[in-house]
Coordinates of C-alpha atoms in Angstrom, one line a residue:
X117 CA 0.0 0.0 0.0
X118 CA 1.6 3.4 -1.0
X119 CA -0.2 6.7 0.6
X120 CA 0.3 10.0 1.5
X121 CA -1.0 12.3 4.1
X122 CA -2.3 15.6 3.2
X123 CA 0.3 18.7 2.6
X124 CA 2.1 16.5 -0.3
X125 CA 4.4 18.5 -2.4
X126 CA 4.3 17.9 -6.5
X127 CA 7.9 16.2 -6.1
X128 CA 7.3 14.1 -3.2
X129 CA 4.0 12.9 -5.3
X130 CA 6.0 12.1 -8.3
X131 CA 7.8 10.3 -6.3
X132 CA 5.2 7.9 -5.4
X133 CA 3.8 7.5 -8.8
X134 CA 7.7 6.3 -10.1
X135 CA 7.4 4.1 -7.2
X136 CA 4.4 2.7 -7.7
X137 CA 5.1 2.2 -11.4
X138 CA 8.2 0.1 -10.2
X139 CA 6.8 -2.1 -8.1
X140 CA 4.0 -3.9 -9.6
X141 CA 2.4 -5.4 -6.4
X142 CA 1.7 -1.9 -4.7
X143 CA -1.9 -0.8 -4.4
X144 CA -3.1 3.0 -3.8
X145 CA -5.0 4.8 -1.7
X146 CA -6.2 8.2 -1.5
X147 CA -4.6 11.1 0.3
X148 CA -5.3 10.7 4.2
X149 CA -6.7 14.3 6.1
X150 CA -7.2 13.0 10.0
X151 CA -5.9 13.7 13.2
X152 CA -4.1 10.7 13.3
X153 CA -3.6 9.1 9.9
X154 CA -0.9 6.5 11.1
X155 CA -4.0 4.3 12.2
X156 CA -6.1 5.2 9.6
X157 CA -2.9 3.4 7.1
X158 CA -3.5 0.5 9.1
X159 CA -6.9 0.3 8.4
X160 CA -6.6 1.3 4.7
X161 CA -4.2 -2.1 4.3
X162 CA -6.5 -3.9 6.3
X163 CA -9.4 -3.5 3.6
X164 CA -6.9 -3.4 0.5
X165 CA -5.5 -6.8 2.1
X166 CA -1.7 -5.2 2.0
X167 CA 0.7 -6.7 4.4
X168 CA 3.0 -4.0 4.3
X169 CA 2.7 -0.4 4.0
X170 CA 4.8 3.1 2.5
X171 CA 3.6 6.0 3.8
X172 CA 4.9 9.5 3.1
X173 CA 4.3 12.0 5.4
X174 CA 5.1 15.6 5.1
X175 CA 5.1 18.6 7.1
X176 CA 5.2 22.3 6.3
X177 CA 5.5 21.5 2.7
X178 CA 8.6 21.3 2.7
X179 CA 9.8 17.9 5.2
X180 CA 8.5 14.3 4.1
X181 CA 9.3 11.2 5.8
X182 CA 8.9 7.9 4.9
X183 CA 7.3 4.7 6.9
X184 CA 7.8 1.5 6.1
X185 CA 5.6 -0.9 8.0
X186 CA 4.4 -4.3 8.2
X187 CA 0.8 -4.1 9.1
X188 CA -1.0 -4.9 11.3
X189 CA 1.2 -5.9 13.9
X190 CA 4.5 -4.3 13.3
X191 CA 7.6 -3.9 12.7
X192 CA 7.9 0.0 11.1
X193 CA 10.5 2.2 10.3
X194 CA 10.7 6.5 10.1
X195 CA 12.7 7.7 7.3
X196 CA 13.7 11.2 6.5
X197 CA 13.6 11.5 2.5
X198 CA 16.1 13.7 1.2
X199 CA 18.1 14.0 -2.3
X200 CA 15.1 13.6 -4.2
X201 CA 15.4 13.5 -8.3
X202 CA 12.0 12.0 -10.1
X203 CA 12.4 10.0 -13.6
X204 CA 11.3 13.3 -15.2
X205 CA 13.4 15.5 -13.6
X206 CA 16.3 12.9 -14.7
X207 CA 16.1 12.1 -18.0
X208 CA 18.5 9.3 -18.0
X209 CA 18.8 7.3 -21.0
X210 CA 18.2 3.4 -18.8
X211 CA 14.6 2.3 -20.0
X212 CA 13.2 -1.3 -18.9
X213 CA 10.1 -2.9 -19.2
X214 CA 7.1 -1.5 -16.5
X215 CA 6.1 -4.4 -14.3
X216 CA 8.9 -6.4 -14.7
X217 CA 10.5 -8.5 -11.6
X218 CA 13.3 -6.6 -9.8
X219 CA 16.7 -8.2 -8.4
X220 CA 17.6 -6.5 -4.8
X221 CA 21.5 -5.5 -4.3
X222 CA 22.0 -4.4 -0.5
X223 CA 25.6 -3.1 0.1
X224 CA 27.8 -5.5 2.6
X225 CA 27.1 -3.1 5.2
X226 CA 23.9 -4.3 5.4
X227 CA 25.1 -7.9 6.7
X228 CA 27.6 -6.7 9.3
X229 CA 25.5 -7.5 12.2
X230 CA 28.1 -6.7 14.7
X231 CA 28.9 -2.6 14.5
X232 CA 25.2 -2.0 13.0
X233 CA 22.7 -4.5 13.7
X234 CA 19.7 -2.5 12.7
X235 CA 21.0 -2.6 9.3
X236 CA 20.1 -5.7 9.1
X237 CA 16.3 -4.9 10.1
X238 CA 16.3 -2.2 7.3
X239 CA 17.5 -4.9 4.8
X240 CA 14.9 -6.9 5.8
X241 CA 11.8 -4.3 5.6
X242 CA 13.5 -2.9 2.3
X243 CA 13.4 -6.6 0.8
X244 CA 9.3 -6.8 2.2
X245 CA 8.7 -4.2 0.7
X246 CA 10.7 -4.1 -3.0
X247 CA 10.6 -7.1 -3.7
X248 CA 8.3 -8.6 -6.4
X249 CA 5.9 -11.8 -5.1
X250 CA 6.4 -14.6 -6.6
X251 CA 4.1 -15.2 -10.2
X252 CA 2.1 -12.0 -9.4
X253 CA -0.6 -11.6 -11.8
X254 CA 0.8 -7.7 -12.7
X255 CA 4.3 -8.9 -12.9
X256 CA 5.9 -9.3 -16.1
X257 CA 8.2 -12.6 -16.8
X258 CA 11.3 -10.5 -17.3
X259 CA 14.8 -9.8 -15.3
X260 CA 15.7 -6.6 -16.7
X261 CA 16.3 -3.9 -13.6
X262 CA 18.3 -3.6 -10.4
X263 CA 17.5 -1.9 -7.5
X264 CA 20.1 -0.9 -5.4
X265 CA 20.7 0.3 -2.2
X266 CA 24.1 1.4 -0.3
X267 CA 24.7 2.3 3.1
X268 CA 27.2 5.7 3.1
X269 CA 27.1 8.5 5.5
X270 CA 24.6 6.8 7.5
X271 CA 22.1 7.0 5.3
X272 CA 20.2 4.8 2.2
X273 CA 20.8 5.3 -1.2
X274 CA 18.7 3.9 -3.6
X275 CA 19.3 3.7 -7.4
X276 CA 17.7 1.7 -10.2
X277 CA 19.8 0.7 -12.9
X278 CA 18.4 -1.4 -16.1
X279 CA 20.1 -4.6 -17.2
X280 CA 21.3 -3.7 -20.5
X281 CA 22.7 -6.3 -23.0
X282 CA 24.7 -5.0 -26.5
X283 CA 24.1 -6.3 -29.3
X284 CA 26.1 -7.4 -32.5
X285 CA 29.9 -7.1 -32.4
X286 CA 29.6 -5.3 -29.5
X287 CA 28.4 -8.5 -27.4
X288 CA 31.9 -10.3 -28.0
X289 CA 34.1 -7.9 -26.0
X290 CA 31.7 -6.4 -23.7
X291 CA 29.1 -8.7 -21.3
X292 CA 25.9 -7.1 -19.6
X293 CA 26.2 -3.3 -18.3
X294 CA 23.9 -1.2 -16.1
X295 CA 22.0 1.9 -17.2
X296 CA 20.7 4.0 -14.3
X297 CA 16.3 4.3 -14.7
X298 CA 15.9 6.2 -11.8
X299 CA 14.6 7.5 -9.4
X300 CA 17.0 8.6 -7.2
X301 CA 16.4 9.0 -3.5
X302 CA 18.6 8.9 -0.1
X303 CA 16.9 7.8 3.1
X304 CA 17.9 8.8 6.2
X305 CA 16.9 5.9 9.5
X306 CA 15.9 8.1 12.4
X307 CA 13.6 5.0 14.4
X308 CA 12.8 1.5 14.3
X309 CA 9.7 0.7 16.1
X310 CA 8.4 -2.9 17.1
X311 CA 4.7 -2.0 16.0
X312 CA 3.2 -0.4 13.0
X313 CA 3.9 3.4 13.1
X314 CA 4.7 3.3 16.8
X315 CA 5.6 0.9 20.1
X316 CA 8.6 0.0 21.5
X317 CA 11.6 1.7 20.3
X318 CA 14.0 -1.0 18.7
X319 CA 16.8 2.1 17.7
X320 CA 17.4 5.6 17.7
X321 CA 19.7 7.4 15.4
X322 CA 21.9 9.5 17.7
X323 CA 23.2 11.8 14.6
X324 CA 19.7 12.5 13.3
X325 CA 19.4 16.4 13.4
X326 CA 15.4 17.6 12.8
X327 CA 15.2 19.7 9.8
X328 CA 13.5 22.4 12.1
X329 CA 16.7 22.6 14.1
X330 CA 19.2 23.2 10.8
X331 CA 16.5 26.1 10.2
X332 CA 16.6 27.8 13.3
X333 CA 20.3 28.0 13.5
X334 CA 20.3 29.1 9.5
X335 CA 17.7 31.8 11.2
X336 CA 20.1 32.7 14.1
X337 CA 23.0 33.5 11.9
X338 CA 21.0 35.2 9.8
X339 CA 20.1 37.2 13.2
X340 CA 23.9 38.2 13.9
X341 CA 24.1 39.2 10.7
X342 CA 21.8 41.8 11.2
X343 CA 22.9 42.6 14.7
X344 CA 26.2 42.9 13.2
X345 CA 25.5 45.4 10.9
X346 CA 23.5 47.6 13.6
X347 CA 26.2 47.6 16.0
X348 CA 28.6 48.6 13.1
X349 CA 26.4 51.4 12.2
X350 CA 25.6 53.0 15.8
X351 CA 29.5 52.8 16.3
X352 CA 30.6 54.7 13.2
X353 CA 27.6 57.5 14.4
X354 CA 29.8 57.4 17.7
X355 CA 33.3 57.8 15.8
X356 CA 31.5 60.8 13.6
X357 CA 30.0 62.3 16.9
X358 CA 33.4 62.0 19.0
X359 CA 35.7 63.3 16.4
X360 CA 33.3 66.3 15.3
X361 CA 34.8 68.6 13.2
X362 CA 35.5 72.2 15.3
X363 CA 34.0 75.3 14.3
X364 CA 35.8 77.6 12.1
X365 CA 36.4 81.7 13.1
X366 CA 35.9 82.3 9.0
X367 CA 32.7 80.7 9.0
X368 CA 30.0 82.7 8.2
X369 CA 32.2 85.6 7.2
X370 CA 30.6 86.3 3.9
X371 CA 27.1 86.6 5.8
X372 CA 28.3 90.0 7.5

């Protein structure tokens, strides 16, 4: 099940139609405008018969994070999206068929369980959720695109890349190569809970910094800045006013 709450920017809702159009077992759902639309999801892929769920939800028109969850019973995980580049905004030249069966390539951070176990976790919700059930009536009977995902920066990159084979002479010296589809997205784990969209933490992401904090330190500089240039002003008025030019005997001599 792919939704969105209400507030959805044009990009973030490109977004969800290029991932909807890669994965052929997702379902939709209309835009969700309650208090508290993580349980409304829960009932959405209760009646759409969805045992996991991607829901974006943004804030201020200008935030969006991503849960994964499997519903109804849990696990979930909160993503902050950022680096966001749609197929159209792209315009690579990769180009495979729609509906066609995916291979998953996790980076071998993902299986070091002992300096980052909840990578593992991610992996696993990531491969839920991407992966193509097997003989699905919408899939098509193809292996034709990767999807990718690396673990940099602590962070989630995700690329899709088509499976490209050459043709003609070109086939003897060169094998199969990879041309990137897109989209392009980078996901950023700030929980893991043990329910759907709530519970038990399982991890917090000590490095994660809210978006609202980066803009209320941008805003503070900004704020010296300004107090900067006041104080610089009301000292040179000082500097003009302490070393005042005296006045002249000749001044004013034409007058008389």
């Amino acid at each position: 099940l792919i939704l969105s709450s209400r507030g959805v920017t044009s990009r973030y809702r490109h977004l969800m139609l290029d991932i909807g159009t890669l994965i052929p077992h997702s379902k939709k759902d209309s835009k969700l405008d309650t208090k508290n639309p993580r349980d409304a999801v829960v009932e959405v892929a209760d009646m759409k018969s969805c045992s996991s769920a991607m829901f974006f939800e943004c804030r201020k028109r200008t935030d969006c994070y991503m849960w994964l969850a499997k519903v109804p019973e849990g696990p979930s995980v909160k993503f902050h999206v950022e680096n966001v580049h749609t197929m159209a905004e792209l315009k690579l030249t990769g180009n495979h068929l729609k509906f066609s069966r995916p291979a998953l390539h996790f980076d071998a951070s993902f299986d070091d369980t002992q300096t980052s176990p909840h990578l593992t976790h991610i992996k696993e919700m990531l491969t839920h959720v991407f992966t193509t059930p097997y003989k699905h009536h919408k899939m098509k009977p193809f292996l034709d695109h990767v999807f990718a995902f690396y673990w940099e920066d602590n962070r989630v990159w995700f690329r899709n890349y088509q499976i490209s084979y050459p043709e003609g002479k070109e086939a003897r010296g060169v094998g199969a190569t990879l041309v990137e589809t897109g989209p392009r997205l980078c996901l950023h784990p700030i929980k893991i809970f043990a329910g759907a969209f709530g519970g038990p933490t399982l991890y917090d992401d000590p490095t994660y910094v809210s978006p609202n904090v980066v803009r209320r330190e941008e805003k503070k500089k900004d704020q010296g800045k300004y107090q900067r240039k006041v104080e610089k002003k009301a000292e040179r008025k000082a500097h003009a006013r302490m070393n005042a030019l005296k006045p002249d005997e000749l001044d004013g001599w034409l007058k008389d």
